[in-house]
Amino acid sequence: MQTSEQTTSEAAQSAWSKRPLIISGPCSAETEEQVLATAQRLAATGKIDMLRAGIWKPRTKPGMFEGVGAKGLPWLQQAKKLTGLPTTVEVATGKQVEDALTFDVDVLWIGARTTVNPFSVQEVADALRGVNVPVLIKNPINPDLELWTGAVERIARAGVKQIGLIHRGFSSYGNTEYRNAPMWHMAIEMKLKHPGMLLINDPSHICGRRDILLEVMQKAIDLDYDGLMIESHIDPDNAWSDAKQQVTPERLKEMLDTIIWRKEDVNSEEYHAALEKLRQQINHLDDEMMQILSQRMKIAEQIGKYKKENNITILQTGRWNEILERASAKGEKIGLSKEFITRYLDAIHMESINHQKKVLDS
Ligand code: PEP
Ligand code: MN
């Protein structure tokens, strides 16, 4: 087993600090030939920094292909030897951590179904104690940032220094567009909570289909993600798992060539001056909006006083529906989405109720 004296491979270290970091490989290792051919064709694109393959597959239903198991690990070792690319696999138990490290896997990842289970995450963390290997942690299948953070903390407490996040979307009933709803704000919030931590997007498991992959990849890059993990297979339609979402190495290269890569900043005085001016305008408008909101709350308090004197309830659904309808009709005319108007008014309504409640209780 690898110990803390042994350092992670140089290839893995340089991949970890590369931006954007591109990880690709099949959903599952199926045969030695498939792993080696995929690895070589991916390496030939010149666009890939790390190879992925599922060795142990957590499947929704029994009887589905559950991965080839430890016998696939030497195939990955061989793929690394042939291409020079570092490797990553999913681990869910202490034994899997041990096996993966025995076969020189460079980076481990924790899958979405494992992140939800503190017992499993703790078992993986315990197996990582004293081991110097980077770990990527996928979001849990349910949109729970505390659970995701909890997994990060368990792995960090085991002494793991290099931890990254993979955003693979969230399970939701009846969603037909995505296999897993991206809920971008969850990943953004996670990044704000863990500044400096690598954030990778996994468009394959978000989309569950090939035709919208590029759109999601571009959005991740627009949002300043540090990298992408995309599934690639030499014969996607006949893949043993996740066939619909995989693309050939050559198609992946095409997509990576199509993406408009954006940077966080640019060294241009003109750009910074223009941006500064617009940001000042935004600050000014934000101040004004707050003043207006404060005035609105004062009026709500006056209403609260009348309600108190006349013993009337705070919540009046009829009036509230009238406000909503009026505002969304107006909002739509000036370019504000109905969804935004509803969320915005809900927040104002809650604050307004709190102000009135204080008056009623006084
Ligand atoms: C995978 O990466 O193939 C996988 C099983 O992903 P997730 O844990 O996101 O479902
Ligand atoms: Mn998969």
Short mmCIF file of C-alpha atoms and ligand atoms in Angstrom, two decimals:
data_model
loop_
_atom_site.label_atom_id
_atom_site.label_comp_id
_atom_site.label_asym_id
_atom_site.label_seq_id
_atom_site.Cartn_x
_atom_site.Cartn_y
_atom_site.Cartn_z
CA MET A 1 0.00 0.00 0.00
CA GLN A 2 1.13 3.55 -0.67
CA THR A 3 2.35 5.46 2.39
CA SER A 4 2.79 9.13 3.15
CA GLU A 5 6.51 8.90 2.36
CA GLN A 6 5.66 7.98 -1.18
CA THR A 7 4.56 10.98 -3.16
CA THR A 8 1.81 11.05 -5.72
CA SER A 9 3.13 10.76 -9.24
CA GLU A 10 4.48 13.89 -10.87
CA ALA A 11 2.04 13.44 -13.73
CA ALA A 12 -0.84 13.55 -11.26
CA GLN A 13 0.56 16.63 -9.56
CA SER A 14 0.95 18.57 -12.77
CA ALA A 15 -2.53 17.50 -13.94
CA TRP A 16 -4.01 18.64 -10.61
CA SER A 17 -2.68 22.15 -11.09
CA LYS A 18 -3.51 22.44 -14.80
CA ARG A 19 -6.46 24.65 -15.89
CA PRO A 20 -8.72 23.56 -17.34
CA LEU A 21 -8.18 20.03 -16.03
CA ILE A 22 -9.76 17.57 -18.46
CA ILE A 23 -10.50 14.06 -17.18
CA SER A 24 -11.93 11.47 -19.54
CA GLY A 25 -12.37 7.75 -20.02
CA PRO A 26 -15.15 5.20 -20.14
CA CYS A 27 -17.94 5.04 -17.59
CA SER A 28 -16.73 1.49 -16.90
CA ALA A 29 -13.64 -0.52 -17.64
CA GLU A 30 -15.06 -3.45 -19.62
CA THR A 31 -12.15 -5.33 -21.19
CA GLU A 32 -8.42 -4.80 -21.35
CA GLU A 33 -8.65 -4.01 -25.08
CA GLN A 34 -11.41 -1.43 -24.53
CA VAL A 35 -9.49 0.33 -21.74
CA LEU A 36 -6.23 0.45 -23.69
CA ALA A 37 -7.82 1.53 -26.97
CA THR A 38 -9.86 4.26 -25.26
CA ALA A 39 -6.81 5.50 -23.39
CA GLN A 40 -4.67 5.62 -26.53
CA ARG A 41 -7.30 7.36 -28.63
CA LEU A 42 -7.92 9.87 -25.83
CA ALA A 43 -4.20 10.52 -25.46
CA ALA A 44 -3.94 11.00 -29.24
CA THR A 45 -6.34 13.97 -29.01
CA GLY A 46 -3.71 15.81 -26.97
CA LYS A 47 -6.54 17.34 -24.92
CA ILE A 48 -6.76 14.98 -21.95
CA ASP A 49 -4.93 15.32 -18.63
CA MET A 50 -6.21 12.30 -16.69
CA LEU A 51 -7.86 8.96 -17.44
CA ARG A 52 -10.98 7.81 -15.63
CA ALA A 53 -12.70 4.40 -15.55
CA GLY A 54 -15.23 2.85 -13.20
CA ILE A 55 -13.93 -0.44 -11.80
CA TRP A 56 -16.64 -0.96 -9.18
CA LYS A 57 -19.99 0.40 -10.37
CA PRO A 58 -22.78 1.28 -7.95
CA ARG A 59 -25.90 0.45 -9.96
CA THR A 60 -29.49 1.38 -9.23
CA LYS A 61 -30.85 -2.13 -9.74
CA PRO A 62 -29.36 -5.59 -9.16
CA GLY A 63 -28.50 -7.62 -12.22
CA MET A 64 -26.99 -4.64 -14.06
CA PHE A 65 -23.28 -4.65 -14.91
CA GLU A 66 -21.52 -3.90 -11.62
CA GLY A 67 -18.02 -3.37 -12.93
CA VAL A 68 -15.19 -5.81 -13.59
CA GLY A 69 -13.71 -5.32 -10.12
CA ALA A 70 -10.04 -5.39 -9.13
CA LYS A 71 -9.02 -7.35 -12.20
CA GLY A 72 -9.46 -4.14 -14.21
CA LEU A 73 -6.84 -2.28 -12.16
CA PRO A 74 -3.81 -3.71 -14.05
CA TRP A 75 -5.48 -2.56 -17.29
CA LEU A 76 -5.45 1.01 -16.00
CA GLN A 77 -1.86 0.61 -14.88
CA GLN A 78 -1.03 -0.50 -18.41
CA ALA A 79 -3.01 2.43 -19.90
CA LYS A 80 -0.96 4.83 -17.78
CA LYS A 81 2.26 3.20 -18.94
CA LEU A 82 1.25 3.50 -22.59
CA THR A 83 -0.01 7.08 -22.49
CA GLY A 84 1.80 8.70 -19.55
CA LEU A 85 -1.59 9.91 -18.28
CA PRO A 86 -2.39 9.64 -14.56
CA THR A 87 -5.50 7.65 -13.62
CA THR A 88 -8.54 8.03 -11.40
CA VAL A 89 -11.15 5.51 -10.23
CA GLU A 90 -14.21 5.59 -8.00
CA VAL A 91 -13.85 4.05 -4.54
CA ALA A 92 -16.62 3.31 -2.06
CA THR A 93 -15.04 0.99 0.53
CA GLY A 94 -11.78 0.70 2.46
CA LYS A 95 -10.83 -2.39 0.48
CA GLN A 96 -11.36 -0.59 -2.82
CA VAL A 97 -9.07 2.24 -1.64
CA GLU A 98 -6.40 -0.32 -0.78
CA ASP A 99 -6.74 -2.17 -4.09
CA ALA A 100 -6.67 1.03 -6.13
CA LEU A 101 -3.52 2.27 -4.39
CA THR A 102 -1.82 -1.12 -4.78
CA PHE A 103 -2.19 -0.67 -8.53
CA ASP A 104 -0.91 2.94 -8.50
CA VAL A 105 -4.15 4.74 -9.20
CA ASP A 106 -3.14 8.42 -8.92
CA VAL A 107 -6.38 10.13 -7.88
CA LEU A 108 -9.43 8.60 -6.18
CA TRP A 109 -12.99 9.81 -6.54
CA ILE A 110 -15.99 9.33 -4.32
CA GLY A 111 -19.23 8.75 -6.23
CA ALA A 112 -22.55 10.51 -5.70
CA ARG A 113 -24.16 7.45 -4.10
CA THR A 114 -21.30 7.22 -1.61
CA THR A 115 -21.21 10.91 -0.67
CA VAL A 116 -24.77 10.56 0.68
CA ASN A 117 -23.67 7.90 3.17
CA PRO A 118 -21.52 9.11 6.09
CA PHE A 119 -20.68 5.50 7.10
CA SER A 120 -19.18 4.82 3.67
CA VAL A 121 -17.39 8.16 3.43
CA GLN A 122 -15.90 7.56 6.89
CA GLU A 123 -14.74 4.09 5.86
CA VAL A 124 -13.01 5.54 2.79
CA ALA A 125 -11.54 8.33 4.94
CA ASP A 126 -10.16 5.82 7.46
CA ALA A 127 -8.49 3.87 4.66
CA LEU A 128 -6.89 7.11 3.44
CA ARG A 129 -5.25 8.00 6.76
CA GLY A 130 -1.53 8.51 6.23
CA VAL A 131 -1.87 8.15 2.46
CA ASN A 132 -0.84 10.92 0.15
CA VAL A 133 -3.36 10.81 -2.70
CA PRO A 134 -5.66 13.49 -4.11
CA VAL A 135 -9.40 12.83 -3.77
CA LEU A 136 -12.30 14.18 -5.82
CA ILE A 137 -15.72 14.20 -4.15
CA LYS A 138 -18.87 14.15 -6.24
CA ASN A 139 -21.96 15.97 -4.99
CA PRO A 140 -24.49 13.73 -3.20
CA ILE A 141 -27.45 12.63 -5.35
CA ASN A 142 -29.78 14.88 -3.31
CA PRO A 143 -29.21 18.65 -3.24
CA ASP A 144 -27.74 18.87 0.25
CA LEU A 145 -24.68 21.08 0.60
CA GLU A 146 -24.17 20.07 4.23
CA LEU A 147 -23.82 16.43 3.20
CA TRP A 148 -21.34 17.36 0.46
CA THR A 149 -19.38 19.52 2.91
CA GLY A 150 -19.53 16.73 5.50
CA ALA A 151 -17.83 14.36 3.07
CA VAL A 152 -15.15 16.98 2.35
CA GLU A 153 -14.56 17.39 6.08
CA ARG A 154 -14.30 13.63 6.72
CA ILE A 155 -11.71 13.24 3.97
CA ALA A 156 -9.82 16.36 5.10
CA ARG A 157 -9.74 15.12 8.70
CA ALA A 158 -8.08 11.92 7.49
CA GLY A 159 -5.18 14.16 6.47
CA VAL A 160 -5.86 14.32 2.72
CA LYS A 161 -4.40 17.61 1.51
CA GLN A 162 -5.61 17.73 -2.09
CA ILE A 163 -9.39 17.61 -2.32
CA GLY A 164 -11.51 18.55 -5.32
CA LEU A 165 -15.25 18.75 -5.96
CA ILE A 166 -17.15 17.20 -8.86
CA HIS A 167 -20.54 18.65 -9.73
CA ARG A 168 -22.58 15.85 -11.40
CA GLY A 169 -26.09 17.17 -10.84
CA PHE A 170 -28.94 16.12 -8.55
CA SER A 171 -31.58 13.45 -8.80
CA SER A 172 -35.06 14.84 -9.33
CA TYR A 173 -38.32 13.13 -10.06
CA GLY A 174 -39.85 13.69 -13.46
CA ASN A 175 -37.05 15.78 -14.94
CA THR A 176 -36.98 15.00 -18.63
CA GLU A 177 -34.34 17.39 -19.91
CA TYR A 178 -31.47 16.25 -17.70
CA ARG A 179 -30.65 12.90 -16.13
CA ASN A 180 -29.58 14.88 -13.06
CA ALA A 181 -30.70 18.49 -12.66
CA PRO A 182 -27.60 20.70 -12.60
CA MET A 183 -28.90 23.22 -10.03
CA TRP A 184 -25.88 25.40 -10.82
CA HIS A 185 -26.43 27.59 -7.75
CA MET A 186 -25.63 24.59 -5.49
CA ALA A 187 -22.19 24.16 -7.04
CA ILE A 188 -21.56 27.91 -7.00
CA GLU A 189 -22.47 28.07 -3.32
CA MET A 190 -20.17 25.12 -2.62
CA LYS A 191 -17.31 26.91 -4.41
CA LEU A 192 -17.94 30.06 -2.37
CA LYS A 193 -17.84 27.94 0.81
CA HIS A 194 -14.58 26.27 -0.23
CA PRO A 195 -12.58 28.93 -2.07
CA GLY A 196 -9.49 27.57 -3.74
CA MET A 197 -10.85 24.02 -3.88
CA LEU A 198 -10.82 22.47 -7.35
CA LEU A 199 -14.31 22.44 -8.90
CA ILE A 200 -14.88 20.05 -11.80
CA ASN A 201 -18.06 19.70 -13.83
CA ASP A 202 -19.30 16.27 -14.95
CA PRO A 203 -21.60 17.03 -17.91
CA SER A 204 -22.01 13.31 -18.73
CA HIS A 205 -24.01 12.45 -15.61
CA ILE A 206 -25.87 15.77 -15.64
CA CYS A 207 -27.05 15.28 -19.25
CA GLY A 208 -27.42 11.51 -19.51
CA ARG A 209 -27.44 12.07 -23.30
CA ARG A 210 -24.99 13.22 -25.92
CA ASP A 211 -26.92 16.00 -27.67
CA ILE A 212 -26.80 18.56 -24.85
CA LEU A 213 -23.30 17.78 -23.51
CA LEU A 214 -21.61 20.68 -25.27
CA GLU A 215 -24.12 23.21 -23.92
CA VAL A 216 -23.47 22.09 -20.34
CA MET A 217 -19.69 22.01 -20.86
CA GLN A 218 -19.77 25.59 -22.16
CA LYS A 219 -21.88 26.75 -19.24
CA ALA A 220 -19.41 25.22 -16.77
CA ILE A 221 -16.52 27.01 -18.47
CA ASP A 222 -18.51 30.28 -18.51
CA LEU A 223 -18.99 29.85 -14.76
CA ASP A 224 -15.22 29.50 -14.22
CA TYR A 225 -15.09 25.80 -13.31
CA ASP A 226 -11.57 24.42 -13.02
CA GLY A 227 -12.17 21.46 -15.29
CA LEU A 228 -14.40 18.80 -16.78
CA MET A 229 -14.86 15.06 -16.31
CA ILE A 230 -16.46 13.59 -19.42
CA GLU A 231 -17.15 9.96 -20.23
CA SER A 232 -15.68 8.63 -23.46
CA HIS A 233 -15.94 5.19 -25.05
CA ILE A 234 -14.58 3.72 -28.28
CA ASP A 235 -18.04 2.33 -29.12
CA PRO A 236 -20.51 4.43 -27.09
CA ASP A 237 -23.71 2.73 -28.25
CA ASN A 238 -22.44 -0.63 -27.05
CA ALA A 239 -21.03 0.54 -23.72
CA TRP A 240 -21.88 -1.75 -20.79
CA SER A 241 -23.01 1.24 -18.71
CA ASP A 242 -24.19 4.78 -19.49
CA ALA A 243 -24.24 4.13 -23.24
CA LYS A 244 -26.45 7.13 -24.10
CA GLN A 245 -24.15 9.75 -22.63
CA GLN A 246 -20.74 8.59 -23.83
CA VAL A 247 -18.90 9.98 -26.87
CA THR A 248 -15.93 8.71 -28.84
CA PRO A 249 -12.51 10.23 -28.09
CA GLU A 250 -12.62 11.94 -31.50
CA ARG A 251 -16.05 13.49 -30.85
CA LEU A 252 -14.79 14.66 -27.47
CA LYS A 253 -11.85 16.37 -29.17
CA GLU A 254 -14.27 18.13 -31.53
CA MET A 255 -16.34 19.35 -28.60
CA LEU A 256 -13.29 20.56 -26.67
CA ASP A 257 -12.20 22.43 -29.81
CA THR A 258 -15.64 24.07 -30.09
CA ILE A 259 -15.79 25.37 -26.54
CA ILE A 260 -15.00 29.03 -26.05
CA TRP A 261 -12.48 28.96 -23.23
CA ARG A 262 -12.81 31.93 -20.93
CA LYS A 263 -10.37 33.35 -18.44
CA GLU A 264 -11.13 34.91 -15.10
CA ASP A 265 -9.32 38.14 -15.80
CA VAL A 266 -7.40 40.03 -18.47
CA ASN A 267 -4.57 42.52 -18.31
CA SER A 268 -6.30 45.45 -20.03
CA GLU A 269 -6.81 48.90 -18.56
CA GLU A 270 -9.69 49.68 -20.87
CA TYR A 271 -11.56 46.54 -19.83
CA HIS A 272 -11.01 47.20 -16.12
CA ALA A 273 -12.05 50.87 -16.40
CA ALA A 274 -15.26 50.00 -18.28
CA LEU A 275 -16.09 47.25 -15.81
CA GLU A 276 -15.41 49.50 -12.83
CA LYS A 277 -17.83 52.12 -14.16
CA LEU A 278 -20.61 49.57 -14.66
CA ARG A 279 -19.97 48.05 -11.24
CA GLN A 280 -20.34 51.47 -9.64
CA GLN A 281 -23.71 51.82 -11.34
CA ILE A 282 -24.73 48.44 -9.98
CA ASN A 283 -23.66 49.39 -6.44
CA HIS A 284 -25.64 52.60 -6.76
CA LEU A 285 -28.77 50.77 -7.91
CA ASP A 286 -28.37 48.14 -5.17
CA ASP A 287 -28.28 50.97 -2.58
CA GLU A 288 -31.42 52.49 -4.05
CA MET A 289 -33.23 49.16 -4.12
CA MET A 290 -32.41 48.64 -0.45
CA GLN A 291 -33.74 52.08 0.44
CA ILE A 292 -36.96 51.32 -1.41
CA LEU A 293 -37.29 47.91 0.26
CA SER A 294 -36.83 49.51 3.65
CA GLN A 295 -39.62 51.99 2.81
CA ARG A 296 -41.80 49.09 1.70
CA MET A 297 -41.28 47.34 5.05
CA LYS A 298 -42.21 50.51 6.93
CA ILE A 299 -45.52 50.59 5.05
CA ALA A 300 -46.05 46.90 5.86
CA GLU A 301 -45.53 47.77 9.53
CA GLN A 302 -48.21 50.47 9.29
CA ILE A 303 -50.56 47.89 7.79
CA GLY A 304 -49.59 45.60 10.67
CA LYS A 305 -50.71 48.27 13.13
CA TYR A 306 -54.16 48.48 11.54
CA LYS A 307 -54.43 44.71 11.46
CA LYS A 308 -53.54 44.57 15.14
CA GLU A 309 -56.16 47.15 16.09
CA ASN A 310 -58.80 45.24 14.13
CA ASN A 311 -57.61 41.73 15.03
CA ILE A 312 -56.97 40.68 11.43
CA THR A 313 -54.65 37.86 10.24
CA ILE A 314 -51.30 38.75 8.68
CA LEU A 315 -51.58 36.37 5.74
CA GLN A 316 -54.23 37.29 3.21
CA THR A 317 -53.90 34.92 0.28
CA GLY A 318 -56.26 36.83 -2.00
CA ARG A 319 -54.24 40.00 -1.73
CA TRP A 320 -50.99 38.09 -2.15
CA ASN A 321 -52.13 36.41 -5.38
CA GLU A 322 -53.16 39.82 -6.68
CA ILE A 323 -49.66 41.21 -5.97
CA LEU A 324 -48.02 38.22 -7.69
CA GLU A 325 -50.17 38.42 -10.81
CA ARG A 326 -49.75 42.14 -11.15
CA ALA A 327 -45.97 42.00 -10.73
CA SER A 328 -45.34 39.05 -13.04
CA ALA A 329 -47.39 40.64 -15.82
CA LYS A 330 -45.44 43.88 -15.41
CA GLY A 331 -42.12 42.10 -14.97
CA GLU A 332 -42.47 40.07 -18.13
CA LYS A 333 -43.00 43.24 -20.15
CA ILE A 334 -39.64 44.60 -18.97
CA GLY A 335 -37.55 41.47 -19.38
CA LEU A 336 -37.80 39.86 -15.94
CA SER A 337 -38.65 36.17 -15.87
CA LYS A 338 -41.76 34.98 -14.07
CA GLU A 339 -39.58 32.58 -12.05
CA PHE A 340 -37.39 35.43 -10.82
CA ILE A 341 -40.35 37.70 -9.99
CA THR A 342 -41.97 34.90 -7.99
CA ARG A 343 -38.82 34.14 -6.00
CA TYR A 344 -38.12 37.83 -5.46
CA LEU A 345 -41.64 38.56 -4.24
CA ASP A 346 -41.68 35.45 -2.04
CA ALA A 347 -38.57 36.74 -0.25
CA ILE A 348 -40.12 40.21 0.15
CA HIS A 349 -43.36 38.68 1.36
CA MET A 350 -41.58 36.63 4.06
CA GLU A 351 -39.67 39.69 5.26
CA SER A 352 -42.88 41.71 5.24
CA ILE A 353 -44.69 39.06 7.30
CA ASN A 354 -41.83 39.11 9.82
CA HIS A 355 -42.12 42.89 10.16
CA GLN A 356 -45.90 42.70 10.62
CA LYS A 357 -45.53 39.87 13.12
CA LYS A 358 -43.24 42.04 15.24
CA VAL A 359 -45.89 44.78 15.24
CA LEU A 360 -48.61 42.30 16.17
CA ASP A 361 -46.52 40.88 19.01
CA SER A 362 -45.54 44.29 20.39
C1 PEP B 1 -19.61 7.55 -12.80
O1 PEP B 1 -18.84 8.51 -12.77
O2 PEP B 1 -19.62 6.70 -13.69
C2 PEP B 1 -20.65 7.47 -11.74
C3 PEP B 1 -21.09 6.33 -11.27
O3 PEP B 1 -21.06 8.68 -11.40
P1 PEP B 1 -22.02 9.22 -10.22
O4 PEP B 1 -21.39 8.82 -8.93
O5 PEP B 1 -21.98 10.69 -10.48
O6 PEP B 1 -23.35 8.63 -10.46
MN MN B 2 -21.18 6.68 -15.69
#
